[in-house]
Amino acid sequence: MQLNSFDEWSTLKEVIVGSAENYVSHERELSFDLFFHDNIRENRSFRTEWYYPRLAARGAGGPTPEPGRVPIKQRYVAELCEDLDGIAKTLESLSVTVHRPLDVDASTVEVATPAWSAAVVPPLNVRDNTLILGDEIIETPPMIRSRYFETQLLKPIFAEYFRRGARWTVMPRPLMTDASFDLSYVRTGTAGGPTEAIEDQRPSPYDVGFEMMFDGAQCLRLGRDVVANVSTANHALACDWLERHLEGRFRIHRVHQLSDSHIDSMVLALRPGTLLVRSAQVVEKLPEPLRRWDHIVAPEPEGDNFPRYDDDDLILTSPFIDLNVLSVDPGTVLVNEACPELVRTLERNGFTVVPVRHRHRRLFGGGFHCFTLDTVREGGAEDYLG
C-alpha cells in the first residue's frame, strides 16, 4: 500500500514494529541524561523514589556509578525480543501488515561523528526518530547521540514506500556537541529523573550553539492538525522548521512543557472526540478545541504491575508508561496485559481491549505506541480542530 497516516486511531493497515536484537548497554552521557531527566513541575507530588529512582538512591548508600556504558542483562533483552514478536503476531492476527527494521549487527558496538562517540542501540522505539504525516516520511533530528543513525535501519522500508510514491524528507542533522543542548528545562526545578544532576557542558571545536532536536513522539497527529510539545529551544527550532516545511498542508499547535519531551504517555487520541490523559492537569495545557473532547483519565498504576529489578538495573520510565497504548481502529486498543486497571477503564468507556504482554517497559523506555510506527491508516486530512 501507499504511505498514508494522518492520525492515531483510524483503521491500521500497515505498521513497523521495532527490534531489540543485540541491545547491549545504555551510554550514560549528556544527551542520554537529558532525555531521561523528567522534571514535570505540575506532577512534582508524584516524584517519589519509587516513581523515578535516582542512581544514588538505588545504590543503597554506595557510590554513584560513573558516567559511561551501563550493561543490560541479556535475559531482559531476550524477554523483550519475545514480547516484540508477540506484539507483531497480535497485530498480524488483527489483519495488520507488520514490517520490521534491520537488526543491529552484533559487531556494531559504537556510533561516532567528528564530535563524539556513543554505544549503538537497536531500532526499538521506532516512533521517536520519524514523523509520518500523510504521505510523507520525515526523519527528525535525534535527541540521543547513540540513536543518531537509527533510521538507517529503517531505510529498506522507507525506500519501498518511496518507490510507491511517498515523500521522504530528512530534517537538518545536529552536531550534538554539549553546547547544542538547551539545559533550561532540567534546571528549572529540583525534581530529578533517573540520572543525577546534569553537569556543566564541555566545549568542543564543533560548537555552533543550540540546534534543532525533536522526536516524532512529541507530536499528537489529528488529521491536518499536529499538536507538538515544546520544552526547550531545541524543540522550538524544530517546530519552526516543521511549520515552514508543512505550511499549507498541516497546522502545528504548540503546547509548552507538557512534559520534558514525549507526550504519548501524557495524552493519546483514541478516536475523534476522545482522549486518554494522564491527569486532568494535562488537559488544561492542550489547545482549547481538545479541552472540549471527552477525557479518559488513566487510573493510578499499581506497584505490583511491574517486575522488581536489581540495584544496578537502570529504570528509564515512570509507571505511567502503560498509558502508551496503540489504537488499531477507533474501537480497538492494544494495552499491556499487566495493567488491568487501564484495561477495565477503557472497557467501561466502550473500547475493545486486546491485552498483550510487555514486561520490561521501564528498562527500555517505551510502550506499544513507542515501539511502533504506523505507516498506513485509513484516515485522511480531516479538520478536527477547525
Short mmCIF file of C-alpha atoms in Angstrom, two decimals:
data_model
loop_
_atom_site.label_atom_id
_atom_site.label_comp_id
_atom_site.label_asym_id
_atom_site.label_seq_id
_atom_site.Cartn_x
_atom_site.Cartn_y
_atom_site.Cartn_z
CA MET A 1 0.00 0.00 0.00
CA GLN A 2 0.97 3.65 -0.32
CA LEU A 3 2.08 5.58 2.75
CA ASN A 4 -0.93 7.22 4.40
CA SER A 5 -1.05 8.06 8.10
CA PHE A 6 -2.74 11.21 9.38
CA ASP A 7 -3.96 10.29 12.86
CA GLU A 8 -3.57 7.95 15.83
CA TRP A 9 -6.83 5.97 15.66
CA SER A 10 -8.22 5.21 12.20
CA THR A 11 -8.07 1.60 10.98
CA LEU A 12 -4.46 0.45 10.96
CA LYS A 13 -3.33 -1.35 7.80
CA GLU A 14 0.50 -1.34 7.99
CA VAL A 15 2.93 -0.72 10.84
CA ILE A 16 6.61 -1.01 11.73
CA VAL A 17 7.40 -2.85 14.97
CA GLY A 18 10.84 -2.19 16.46
CA SER A 19 13.75 -4.54 17.10
CA ALA A 20 15.81 -5.11 20.25
CA GLU A 21 18.32 -7.60 18.85
CA ASN A 22 21.87 -7.08 20.16
CA TYR A 23 20.85 -4.46 22.73
CA VAL A 24 23.93 -4.44 24.97
CA SER A 25 24.16 -1.24 27.01
CA HIS A 26 23.00 2.29 27.69
CA GLU A 27 25.50 5.10 27.18
CA ARG A 28 25.29 7.49 30.11
CA GLU A 29 26.39 10.82 28.67
CA LEU A 30 24.86 14.28 28.40
CA SER A 31 22.20 13.59 25.75
CA PHE A 32 21.04 10.39 27.48
CA ASP A 33 20.86 12.03 30.90
CA LEU A 34 18.92 14.98 29.50
CA PHE A 35 16.44 12.80 27.67
CA PHE A 36 15.52 10.80 30.77
CA HIS A 37 15.66 13.69 33.23
CA ASP A 38 11.92 14.27 33.54
CA ASN A 39 11.18 17.37 35.60
CA ILE A 40 7.43 17.97 35.24
CA ARG A 41 6.70 20.61 37.83
CA GLU A 42 2.93 20.05 37.76
CA ASN A 43 3.40 16.44 38.89
CA ARG A 44 6.12 17.04 41.46
CA SER A 45 3.97 15.47 44.18
CA PHE A 46 4.38 12.11 42.43
CA ARG A 47 8.16 12.32 42.20
CA THR A 48 8.95 9.69 44.81
CA GLU A 49 11.95 7.41 44.65
CA TRP A 50 9.62 4.59 43.55
CA TYR A 51 8.34 6.77 40.74
CA TYR A 52 11.72 7.77 39.33
CA PRO A 53 14.54 6.05 41.25
CA ARG A 54 17.76 8.00 41.12
CA LEU A 55 21.03 6.19 40.68
CA ALA A 56 22.37 7.37 44.04
CA ALA A 57 19.18 6.33 45.85
CA ARG A 58 19.23 2.86 44.33
CA GLY A 59 22.83 2.41 45.36
CA ALA A 60 21.74 1.97 49.00
CA GLY A 61 24.32 4.47 50.19
CA GLY A 62 27.06 3.23 47.91
CA PRO A 63 28.99 5.33 45.41
CA THR A 64 27.17 6.82 42.45
CA PRO A 65 28.07 4.98 39.22
CA GLU A 66 30.39 6.86 36.93
CA PRO A 67 29.03 8.07 33.60
CA GLY A 68 29.70 5.58 30.85
CA ARG A 69 28.20 2.41 29.43
CA VAL A 70 25.69 0.67 31.66
CA PRO A 71 25.38 -3.01 30.69
CA ILE A 72 21.91 -4.50 30.18
CA LYS A 73 21.30 -8.01 31.44
CA GLN A 74 20.76 -10.20 28.39
CA ARG A 75 17.87 -12.13 29.93
CA TYR A 76 15.87 -8.88 29.83
CA VAL A 77 16.78 -8.36 26.18
CA ALA A 78 15.74 -11.92 25.32
CA GLU A 79 12.38 -11.43 27.02
CA LEU A 80 11.91 -8.07 25.32
CA CYS A 81 12.52 -9.69 21.92
CA GLU A 82 9.90 -12.31 22.78
CA ASP A 83 7.42 -9.60 23.69
CA LEU A 84 8.12 -7.66 20.49
CA ASP A 85 7.46 -10.79 18.45
CA GLY A 86 4.23 -11.18 20.40
CA ILE A 87 3.18 -7.62 19.56
CA ALA A 88 3.88 -8.28 15.88
CA LYS A 89 1.92 -11.54 15.88
CA THR A 90 -1.03 -9.89 17.64
CA LEU A 91 -1.15 -7.13 15.05
CA GLU A 92 -0.95 -9.65 12.22
CA SER A 93 -3.87 -11.54 13.78
CA LEU A 94 -5.84 -8.26 13.53
CA SER A 95 -5.14 -8.11 9.75
CA VAL A 96 -2.35 -5.54 10.05
CA THR A 97 0.74 -5.90 7.81
CA VAL A 98 3.83 -5.74 10.02
CA HIS A 99 7.25 -4.56 8.88
CA ARG A 100 10.43 -4.98 10.94
CA PRO A 101 13.63 -2.90 10.68
CA LEU A 102 17.09 -4.26 10.11
CA ASP A 103 18.71 -5.64 13.26
CA VAL A 104 21.86 -4.04 14.60
CA ASP A 105 24.73 -6.36 13.72
CA ALA A 106 26.46 -7.78 16.78
CA SER A 107 29.80 -6.42 15.55
CA THR A 108 28.47 -2.83 15.55
CA VAL A 109 29.07 -1.58 19.06
CA GLU A 110 29.53 2.16 18.58
CA VAL A 111 28.42 5.11 16.50
CA ALA A 112 30.70 8.12 16.03
CA THR A 113 30.88 11.56 14.45
CA PRO A 114 33.80 14.04 14.46
CA ALA A 115 32.40 15.46 17.72
CA TRP A 116 31.59 12.37 19.86
CA SER A 117 31.10 8.61 20.05
CA ALA A 118 28.44 6.55 21.81
CA ALA A 119 27.28 2.97 22.22
CA VAL A 120 24.83 1.97 19.49
CA VAL A 121 21.26 0.97 20.36
CA PRO A 122 18.89 -1.00 18.13
CA PRO A 123 15.82 0.49 16.38
CA LEU A 124 13.44 -0.32 19.23
CA ASN A 125 11.39 2.85 19.83
CA VAL A 126 10.80 3.48 16.14
CA ARG A 127 8.19 6.18 16.82
CA ASP A 128 10.86 8.57 18.05
CA ASN A 129 13.10 9.47 15.14
CA THR A 130 10.45 9.51 12.41
CA LEU A 131 7.26 11.51 11.94
CA ILE A 132 4.74 10.20 9.41
CA LEU A 133 2.42 12.96 8.19
CA GLY A 134 0.04 11.86 5.46
CA ASP A 135 2.14 10.66 2.54
CA GLU A 136 5.46 11.96 3.91
CA ILE A 137 8.22 10.32 5.91
CA ILE A 138 10.05 12.94 7.98
CA GLU A 139 13.22 11.77 9.73
CA THR A 140 13.53 14.02 12.77
CA PRO A 141 16.78 15.37 14.30
CA PRO A 142 17.67 12.95 17.12
CA MET A 143 17.96 13.89 20.78
CA ILE A 144 20.15 10.98 21.94
CA ARG A 145 23.60 10.50 20.42
CA SER A 146 23.50 6.71 20.49
CA ARG A 147 20.44 6.84 18.21
CA TYR A 148 21.97 9.21 15.64
CA PHE A 149 21.92 6.70 12.77
CA GLU A 150 18.91 4.69 13.89
CA THR A 151 16.71 5.50 10.90
CA GLN A 152 19.32 3.92 8.63
CA LEU A 153 17.99 0.59 9.90
CA LEU A 154 14.53 1.51 8.61
CA LYS A 155 15.82 2.52 5.20
CA PRO A 156 14.68 -0.60 3.27
CA ILE A 157 11.11 0.03 4.46
CA PHE A 158 11.24 3.74 3.72
CA ALA A 159 12.75 3.11 0.29
CA GLU A 160 9.87 0.81 -0.63
CA TYR A 161 7.30 3.42 0.40
CA PHE A 162 9.24 5.98 -1.62
CA ARG A 163 9.06 3.73 -4.67
CA ARG A 164 5.30 3.61 -4.18
CA GLY A 165 5.05 7.40 -4.22
CA ALA A 166 5.77 8.64 -0.69
CA ARG A 167 7.62 11.86 0.04
CA TRP A 168 10.80 11.33 2.09
CA THR A 169 12.44 14.17 3.96
CA VAL A 170 15.31 14.35 6.45
CA MET A 171 15.37 17.30 8.84
CA PRO A 172 18.76 19.02 9.43
CA ARG A 173 21.04 16.81 11.50
CA PRO A 174 22.53 18.35 14.66
CA LEU A 175 26.23 18.23 15.50
CA MET A 176 25.15 17.40 19.08
CA THR A 177 28.09 18.81 21.00
CA ASP A 178 27.33 19.67 24.62
CA ALA A 179 26.73 23.30 23.63
CA SER A 180 23.97 22.17 21.26
CA PHE A 181 21.62 21.35 24.16
CA ASP A 182 19.34 23.80 25.92
CA LEU A 183 19.54 22.84 29.61
CA SER A 184 16.98 25.35 30.88
CA TYR A 185 14.20 22.78 31.34
CA VAL A 186 16.15 20.45 33.61
CA ARG A 187 17.49 23.37 35.65
CA THR A 188 14.11 24.92 36.47
CA GLY A 189 13.34 22.69 39.45
CA THR A 190 14.75 20.27 41.96
CA ALA A 191 12.86 17.13 40.94
CA GLY A 192 15.20 14.74 39.24
CA GLY A 193 14.91 11.92 36.78
CA PRO A 194 16.66 8.58 36.93
CA THR A 195 20.07 10.21 36.49
CA GLU A 196 21.98 12.64 38.66
CA ALA A 197 22.21 16.38 38.18
CA ILE A 198 23.31 17.49 34.72
CA GLU A 199 26.92 18.58 34.75
CA ASP A 200 28.37 21.63 33.01
CA GLN A 201 28.77 21.34 29.27
CA ARG A 202 32.20 20.66 27.82
CA PRO A 203 33.48 22.85 24.99
CA SER A 204 34.11 21.41 21.52
CA PRO A 205 35.70 22.79 18.34
CA TYR A 206 32.40 21.90 16.66
CA ASP A 207 30.18 24.07 18.88
CA VAL A 208 27.53 26.01 16.94
CA GLY A 209 25.07 26.84 19.73
CA PHE A 210 21.58 25.47 20.16
CA GLU A 211 20.42 23.17 17.36
CA MET A 212 17.10 21.63 16.43
CA MET A 213 16.43 18.30 18.14
CA PHE A 214 12.98 16.76 18.16
CA ASP A 215 11.23 13.38 18.25
CA GLY A 216 8.12 12.26 16.43
CA ALA A 217 6.76 11.10 19.80
CA GLN A 218 6.46 14.75 20.80
CA CYS A 219 3.55 15.02 18.37
CA LEU A 220 -0.14 14.15 18.53
CA ARG A 221 -1.48 13.73 14.97
CA LEU A 222 -5.08 14.78 14.38
CA GLY A 223 -5.78 14.80 10.65
CA ARG A 224 -4.45 18.08 9.30
CA ASP A 225 -3.50 19.26 12.80
CA VAL A 226 -0.39 18.36 14.78
CA VAL A 227 -0.03 19.13 18.49
CA ALA A 228 3.69 19.45 19.29
CA ASN A 229 5.25 19.62 22.75
CA VAL A 230 7.95 22.27 23.11
CA SER A 231 10.07 22.31 26.27
CA THR A 232 13.44 23.61 25.06
CA ALA A 233 14.99 25.89 22.48
CA ASN A 234 15.98 22.72 20.59
CA HIS A 235 12.33 21.73 20.23
CA ALA A 236 11.30 25.27 19.27
CA LEU A 237 13.82 25.38 16.41
CA ALA A 238 12.50 22.07 15.10
CA CYS A 239 8.92 23.34 15.27
CA ASP A 240 9.97 26.44 13.30
CA TRP A 241 11.28 24.10 10.61
CA LEU A 242 8.15 21.96 10.61
CA GLU A 243 5.87 24.98 10.35
CA ARG A 244 7.72 26.30 7.30
CA HIS A 245 8.01 22.89 5.67
CA LEU A 246 4.36 21.94 6.21
CA GLU A 247 2.79 25.33 5.55
CA GLY A 248 -0.49 24.93 3.67
CA ARG A 249 -0.70 21.20 4.39
CA PHE A 250 -0.70 20.87 8.19
CA ARG A 251 -1.22 23.19 11.16
CA ILE A 252 1.22 22.96 14.07
CA HIS A 253 -0.21 23.71 17.53
CA ARG A 254 2.49 24.17 20.15
CA VAL A 255 1.97 23.17 23.76
CA HIS A 256 4.64 24.18 26.23
CA GLN A 257 6.30 21.86 28.73
CA LEU A 258 3.53 19.29 28.82
CA SER A 259 6.46 17.00 29.60
CA ASP A 260 10.21 17.07 29.08
CA SER A 261 9.81 15.77 25.53
CA HIS A 262 7.45 12.93 24.53
CA ILE A 263 3.73 13.29 25.11
CA ASP A 264 2.47 9.81 24.26
CA SER A 265 2.47 8.79 27.91
CA MET A 266 0.67 12.04 28.76
CA VAL A 267 -2.08 12.18 26.13
CA LEU A 268 -3.23 9.96 23.27
CA ALA A 269 -6.18 10.38 20.90
CA LEU A 270 -8.18 7.14 20.86
CA ARG A 271 -10.86 8.29 18.40
CA PRO A 272 -12.33 11.62 17.24
CA GLY A 273 -13.63 13.34 20.37
CA THR A 274 -11.91 11.09 22.95
CA LEU A 275 -8.51 11.50 24.61
CA LEU A 276 -6.70 9.25 27.07
CA VAL A 277 -4.83 11.52 29.52
CA ARG A 278 -2.55 11.04 32.49
CA SER A 279 -4.36 13.63 34.60
CA ALA A 280 -6.87 16.48 34.47
CA GLN A 281 -3.92 18.88 34.65
CA VAL A 282 -2.71 17.64 31.27
CA VAL A 283 -6.00 18.71 29.66
CA GLU A 284 -5.51 22.30 30.83
CA LYS A 285 -2.36 22.62 28.70
CA LEU A 286 -3.91 21.34 25.47
CA PRO A 287 -5.27 23.55 22.67
CA GLU A 288 -8.74 24.84 23.51
CA PRO A 289 -10.63 22.63 20.99
CA LEU A 290 -9.15 19.50 22.60
CA ARG A 291 -10.32 20.60 26.05
CA ARG A 292 -13.88 20.12 24.77
CA TRP A 293 -13.25 16.47 23.84
CA ASP A 294 -14.13 13.63 26.20
CA HIS A 295 -11.23 12.79 28.52
CA ILE A 296 -10.49 9.36 29.97
CA VAL A 297 -8.12 9.82 32.91
CA ALA A 298 -5.78 6.86 33.24
CA PRO A 299 -6.00 5.08 36.61
CA GLU A 300 -3.13 5.28 39.03
CA PRO A 301 -0.74 2.40 38.28
CA GLU A 302 -0.17 -0.23 40.95
CA GLY A 303 3.31 -1.08 42.14
CA ASP A 304 2.88 -4.81 41.65
CA ASN A 305 2.21 -4.31 37.91
CA PHE A 306 5.98 -4.17 37.33
CA PRO A 307 8.91 -6.56 37.70
CA ARG A 308 11.33 -5.89 40.53
CA TYR A 309 14.87 -5.14 39.44
CA ASP A 310 18.34 -5.18 40.92
CA ASP A 311 20.08 -2.06 42.16
CA ASP A 312 22.27 -1.93 39.06
CA ASP A 313 19.33 -2.01 36.61
CA LEU A 314 18.68 1.46 35.22
CA ILE A 315 14.98 2.44 35.35
CA LEU A 316 14.11 4.79 32.48
CA THR A 317 10.36 5.45 32.64
CA SER A 318 7.60 6.17 35.11
CA PRO A 319 4.87 3.63 35.95
CA PHE A 320 2.57 5.64 33.68
CA ILE A 321 4.34 4.08 30.68
CA ASP A 322 1.37 1.72 30.21
CA LEU A 323 -0.74 4.68 29.12
CA ASN A 324 1.37 4.35 25.94
CA VAL A 325 -1.25 2.27 24.10
CA LEU A 326 -1.73 1.63 20.37
CA SER A 327 -5.08 2.04 18.62
CA VAL A 328 -5.85 -0.49 15.89
CA ASP A 329 -9.12 1.23 14.96
CA PRO A 330 -11.48 3.73 16.65
CA GLY A 331 -12.86 0.99 18.89
CA THR A 332 -9.88 -1.33 19.47
CA VAL A 333 -6.79 -0.67 21.60
CA LEU A 334 -3.67 -2.72 22.39
CA VAL A 335 -2.97 -2.48 26.14
CA ASN A 336 -0.34 -4.11 28.34
CA GLU A 337 -1.87 -7.17 29.96
CA ALA A 338 -0.03 -6.24 33.17
CA CYS A 339 -2.19 -3.12 33.57
CA PRO A 340 -5.68 -4.45 34.44
CA GLU A 341 -6.80 -1.08 35.86
CA LEU A 342 -6.35 0.57 32.47
CA VAL A 343 -7.98 -2.39 30.68
CA ARG A 344 -11.09 -2.05 32.83
CA THR A 345 -11.18 1.73 32.44
CA LEU A 346 -11.11 1.53 28.65
CA GLU A 347 -13.68 -1.27 28.54
CA ARG A 348 -16.05 0.82 30.67
CA ASN A 349 -15.71 3.54 28.03
CA GLY A 350 -16.77 1.21 25.23
CA PHE A 351 -13.40 0.11 23.83
CA THR A 352 -12.43 -3.41 22.86
CA VAL A 353 -9.12 -4.06 24.60
CA VAL A 354 -6.55 -6.50 23.22
CA PRO A 355 -4.20 -7.43 26.10
CA VAL A 356 -0.60 -8.00 25.02
CA ARG A 357 2.45 -8.92 27.11
CA HIS A 358 5.17 -6.33 27.60
CA ARG A 359 7.30 -6.97 30.67
CA HIS A 360 10.33 -4.69 30.74
CA ARG A 361 8.93 -1.37 29.54
CA ARG A 362 10.53 0.55 32.41
CA LEU A 363 14.01 -0.70 31.47
CA PHE A 364 13.77 0.07 27.75
CA GLY A 365 11.88 3.36 27.77
CA GLY A 366 8.84 2.53 25.68
CA GLY A 367 5.36 1.09 25.38
CA PHE A 368 3.28 -0.10 22.43
CA HIS A 369 3.00 3.37 20.89
CA CYS A 370 6.76 3.92 21.21
CA PHE A 371 7.66 0.53 19.72
CA THR A 372 5.53 1.05 16.62
CA LEU A 373 5.36 3.43 13.67
CA ASP A 374 2.04 3.38 11.84
CA THR A 375 2.66 3.87 8.14
CA VAL A 376 -0.78 3.13 6.66
CA ARG A 377 -4.11 4.05 8.24
CA GLU A 378 -7.44 4.62 6.55
CA GLY A 379 -7.93 8.19 7.84
CA GLY A 380 -7.25 11.36 5.89
CA ALA A 381 -6.54 15.06 6.35
CA GLU A 382 -9.71 15.77 8.32
CA ASP A 383 -10.19 19.05 10.17
CA TYR A 384 -10.78 18.07 13.81
CA LEU A 385 -9.75 21.37 15.40
CA GLY A 386 -11.14 23.95 12.97
#
